Coordinates of N, CA and C in Angstrom, one line a residue:
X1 N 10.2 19.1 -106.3 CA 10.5 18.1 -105.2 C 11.8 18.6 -104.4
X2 N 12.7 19.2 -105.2 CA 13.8 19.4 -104.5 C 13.4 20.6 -103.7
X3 N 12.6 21.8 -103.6 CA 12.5 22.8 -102.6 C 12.0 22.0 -101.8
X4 N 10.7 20.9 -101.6 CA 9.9 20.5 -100.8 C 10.8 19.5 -99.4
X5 N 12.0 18.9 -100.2 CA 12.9 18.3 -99.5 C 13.3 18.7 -97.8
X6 N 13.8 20.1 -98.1 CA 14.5 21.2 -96.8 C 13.3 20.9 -95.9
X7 N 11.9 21.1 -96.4 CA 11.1 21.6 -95.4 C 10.6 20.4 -94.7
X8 N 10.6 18.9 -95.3 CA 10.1 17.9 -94.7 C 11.3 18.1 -93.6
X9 N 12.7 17.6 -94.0 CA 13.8 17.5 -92.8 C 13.5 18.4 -91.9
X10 N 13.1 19.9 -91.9 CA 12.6 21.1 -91.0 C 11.6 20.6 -90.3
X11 N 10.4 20.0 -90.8 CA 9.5 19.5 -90.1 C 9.4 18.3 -89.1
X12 N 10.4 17.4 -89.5 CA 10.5 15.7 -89.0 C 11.4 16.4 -87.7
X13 N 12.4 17.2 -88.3 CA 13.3 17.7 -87.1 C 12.6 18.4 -85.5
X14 N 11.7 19.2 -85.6 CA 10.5 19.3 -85.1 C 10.0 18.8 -83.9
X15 N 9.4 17.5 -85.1 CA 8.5 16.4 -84.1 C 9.9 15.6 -83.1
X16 N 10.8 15.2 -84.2 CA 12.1 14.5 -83.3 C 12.3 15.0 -81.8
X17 N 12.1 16.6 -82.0 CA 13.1 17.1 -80.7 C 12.1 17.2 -79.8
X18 N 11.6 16.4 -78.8 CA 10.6 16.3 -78.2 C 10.9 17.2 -76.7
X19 N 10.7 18.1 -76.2 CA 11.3 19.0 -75.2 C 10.6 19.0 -73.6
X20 N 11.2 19.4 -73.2 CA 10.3 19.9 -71.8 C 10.5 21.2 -71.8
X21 N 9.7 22.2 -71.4 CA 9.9 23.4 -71.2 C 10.0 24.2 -70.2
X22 N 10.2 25.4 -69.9 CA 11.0 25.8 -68.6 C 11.1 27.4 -68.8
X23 N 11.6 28.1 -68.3 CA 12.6 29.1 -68.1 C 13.2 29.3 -67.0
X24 N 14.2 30.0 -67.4 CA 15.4 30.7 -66.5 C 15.0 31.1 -65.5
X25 N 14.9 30.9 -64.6 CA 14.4 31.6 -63.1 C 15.0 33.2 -63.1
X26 N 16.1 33.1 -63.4 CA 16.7 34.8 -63.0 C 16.5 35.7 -64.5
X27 N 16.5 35.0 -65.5 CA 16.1 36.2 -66.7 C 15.0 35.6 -67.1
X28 N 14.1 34.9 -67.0 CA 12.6 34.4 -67.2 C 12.5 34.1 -68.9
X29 N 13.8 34.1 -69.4 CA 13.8 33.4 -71.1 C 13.7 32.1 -70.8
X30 N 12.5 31.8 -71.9 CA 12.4 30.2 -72.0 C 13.6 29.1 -72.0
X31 N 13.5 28.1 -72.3 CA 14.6 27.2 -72.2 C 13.9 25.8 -72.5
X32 N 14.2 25.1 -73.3 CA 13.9 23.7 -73.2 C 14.7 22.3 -73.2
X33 N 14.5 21.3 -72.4 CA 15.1 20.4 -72.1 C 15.3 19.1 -73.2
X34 N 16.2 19.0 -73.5 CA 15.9 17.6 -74.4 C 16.0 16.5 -74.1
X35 N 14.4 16.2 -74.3 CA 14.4 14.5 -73.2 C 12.7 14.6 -73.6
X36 N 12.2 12.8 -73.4 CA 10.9 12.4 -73.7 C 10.6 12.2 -71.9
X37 N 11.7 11.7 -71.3 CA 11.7 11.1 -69.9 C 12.2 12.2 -68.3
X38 N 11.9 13.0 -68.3 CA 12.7 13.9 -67.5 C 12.4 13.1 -66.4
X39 N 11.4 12.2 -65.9 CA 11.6 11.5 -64.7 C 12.6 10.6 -63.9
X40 N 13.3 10.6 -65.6 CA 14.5 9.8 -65.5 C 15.9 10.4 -65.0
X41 N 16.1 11.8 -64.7 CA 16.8 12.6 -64.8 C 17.4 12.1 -63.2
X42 N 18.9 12.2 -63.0 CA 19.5 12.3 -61.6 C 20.7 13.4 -61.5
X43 N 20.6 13.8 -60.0 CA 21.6 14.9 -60.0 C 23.3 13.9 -60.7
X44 N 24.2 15.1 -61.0 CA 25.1 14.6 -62.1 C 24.8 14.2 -63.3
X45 N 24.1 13.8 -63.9 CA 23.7 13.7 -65.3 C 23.9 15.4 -65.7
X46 N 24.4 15.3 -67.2 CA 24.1 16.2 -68.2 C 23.1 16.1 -69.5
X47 N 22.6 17.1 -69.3 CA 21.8 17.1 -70.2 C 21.5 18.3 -71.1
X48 N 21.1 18.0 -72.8 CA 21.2 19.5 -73.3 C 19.7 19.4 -72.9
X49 N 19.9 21.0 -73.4 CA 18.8 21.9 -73.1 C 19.1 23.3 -74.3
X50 N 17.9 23.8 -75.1 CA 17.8 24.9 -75.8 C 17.7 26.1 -75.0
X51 N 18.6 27.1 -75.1 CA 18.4 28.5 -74.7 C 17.5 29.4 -75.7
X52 N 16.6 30.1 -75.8 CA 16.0 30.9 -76.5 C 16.6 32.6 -76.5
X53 N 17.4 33.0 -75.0 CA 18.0 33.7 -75.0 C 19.3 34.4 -76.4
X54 N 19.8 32.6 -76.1 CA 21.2 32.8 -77.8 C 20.5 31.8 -78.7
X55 N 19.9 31.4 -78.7 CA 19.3 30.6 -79.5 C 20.5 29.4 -80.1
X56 N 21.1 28.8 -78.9 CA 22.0 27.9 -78.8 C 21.8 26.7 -77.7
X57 N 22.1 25.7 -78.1 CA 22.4 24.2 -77.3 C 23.3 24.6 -76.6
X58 N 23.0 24.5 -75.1 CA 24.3 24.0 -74.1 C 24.3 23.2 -73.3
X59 N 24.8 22.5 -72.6 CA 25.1 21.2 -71.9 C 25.3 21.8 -70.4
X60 N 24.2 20.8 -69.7 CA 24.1 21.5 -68.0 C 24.3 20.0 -67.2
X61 N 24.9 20.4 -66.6 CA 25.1 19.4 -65.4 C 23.6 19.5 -64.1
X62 N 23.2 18.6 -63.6 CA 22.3 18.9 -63.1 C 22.8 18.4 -61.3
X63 N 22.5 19.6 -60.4 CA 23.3 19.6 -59.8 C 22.1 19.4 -58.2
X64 N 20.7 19.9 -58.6 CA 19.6 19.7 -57.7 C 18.7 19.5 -58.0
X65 N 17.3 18.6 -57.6 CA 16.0 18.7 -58.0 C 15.2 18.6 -57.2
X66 N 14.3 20.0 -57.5 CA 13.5 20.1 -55.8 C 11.8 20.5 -56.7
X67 N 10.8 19.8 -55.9 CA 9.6 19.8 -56.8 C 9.6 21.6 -56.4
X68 N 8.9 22.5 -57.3 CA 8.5 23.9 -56.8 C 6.9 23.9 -57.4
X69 N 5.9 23.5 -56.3 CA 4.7 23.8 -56.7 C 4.3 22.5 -57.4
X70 N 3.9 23.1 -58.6 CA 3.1 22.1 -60.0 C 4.5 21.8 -60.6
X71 N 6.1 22.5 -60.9 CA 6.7 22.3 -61.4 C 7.6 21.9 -60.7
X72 N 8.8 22.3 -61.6 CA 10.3 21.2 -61.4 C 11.1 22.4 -60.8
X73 N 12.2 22.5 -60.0 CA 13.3 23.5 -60.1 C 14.4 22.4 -59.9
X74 N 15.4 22.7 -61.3 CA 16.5 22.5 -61.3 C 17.7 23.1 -61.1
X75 N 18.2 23.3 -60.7 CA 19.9 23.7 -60.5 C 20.7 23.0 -60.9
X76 N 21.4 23.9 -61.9 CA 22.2 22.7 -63.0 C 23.7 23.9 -63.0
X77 N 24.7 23.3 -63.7 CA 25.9 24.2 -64.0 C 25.9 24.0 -65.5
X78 N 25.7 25.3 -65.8 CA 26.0 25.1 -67.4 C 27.3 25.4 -68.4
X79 N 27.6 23.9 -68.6 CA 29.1 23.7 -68.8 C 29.8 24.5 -70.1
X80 N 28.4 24.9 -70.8 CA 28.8 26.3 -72.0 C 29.5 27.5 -71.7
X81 N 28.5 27.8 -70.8 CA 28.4 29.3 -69.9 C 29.4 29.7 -68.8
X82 N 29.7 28.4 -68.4 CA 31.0 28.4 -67.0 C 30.1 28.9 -66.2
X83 N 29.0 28.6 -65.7 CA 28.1 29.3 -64.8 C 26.6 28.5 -64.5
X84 N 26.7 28.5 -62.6 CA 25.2 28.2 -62.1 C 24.0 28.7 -62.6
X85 N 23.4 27.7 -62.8 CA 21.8 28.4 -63.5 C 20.6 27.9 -62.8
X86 N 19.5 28.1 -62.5 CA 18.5 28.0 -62.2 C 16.9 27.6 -63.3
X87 N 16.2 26.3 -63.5 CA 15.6 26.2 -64.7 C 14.1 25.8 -63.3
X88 N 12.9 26.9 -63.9 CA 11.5 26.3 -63.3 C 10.9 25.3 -64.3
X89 N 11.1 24.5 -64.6 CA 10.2 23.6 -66.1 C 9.1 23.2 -65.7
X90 N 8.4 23.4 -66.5 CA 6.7 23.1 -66.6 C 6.0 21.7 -65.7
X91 N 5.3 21.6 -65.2 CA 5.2 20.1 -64.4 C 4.3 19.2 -65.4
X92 N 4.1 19.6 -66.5 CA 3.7 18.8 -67.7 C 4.7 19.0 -68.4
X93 N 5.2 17.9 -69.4 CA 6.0 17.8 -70.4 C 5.3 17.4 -71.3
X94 N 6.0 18.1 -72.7 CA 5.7 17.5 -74.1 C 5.5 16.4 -74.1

């Protein structure tokens, strides 16, 4: 019971983190948003988001939102990085 433990929390952890997905417009690594609601999203809000690049959480200010196509383009400042970033996210979300 005690190995089986880790892997439920690994799994529930999972389903919890419910994402929107995306990549980086300028290095095309994925990236995902954490949020059930991105509709709800307004420029100035921060929000994390997973980098797949470092495989770390960072915190982006979101600074534009312009529809591109089927998807989203955001322009956010990523308050980790000290630096403007560019996100295309999927026009479907999780």
């Amino acid at each position: 019971m005690k190995k089986f433990l880790p892997l439920l929390f690994l799994a529930v952890c999972q389903v919890a983190y419910a994402g929107w997905d995306g990549v980086d417009e300028s290095t095309n690594v994925p990236i995902s948003m954490s949020t059930s609601r991105p509709e709800k999203f307004k420029r100035g809000e921060t929000v994390e988001v997973f980098d797949y690049a470092d495989r770390n959480y960072h915190e982006v200010e979101i600074e534009h939102i312009k529809s591109h196509g089927e998807n989203v383009k955001y322009e956010v400042y990523d308050k980790d990085m000290y630096m403007e970033r560019v996100f295309i996210m999927n026009g479907k979300h999780r």
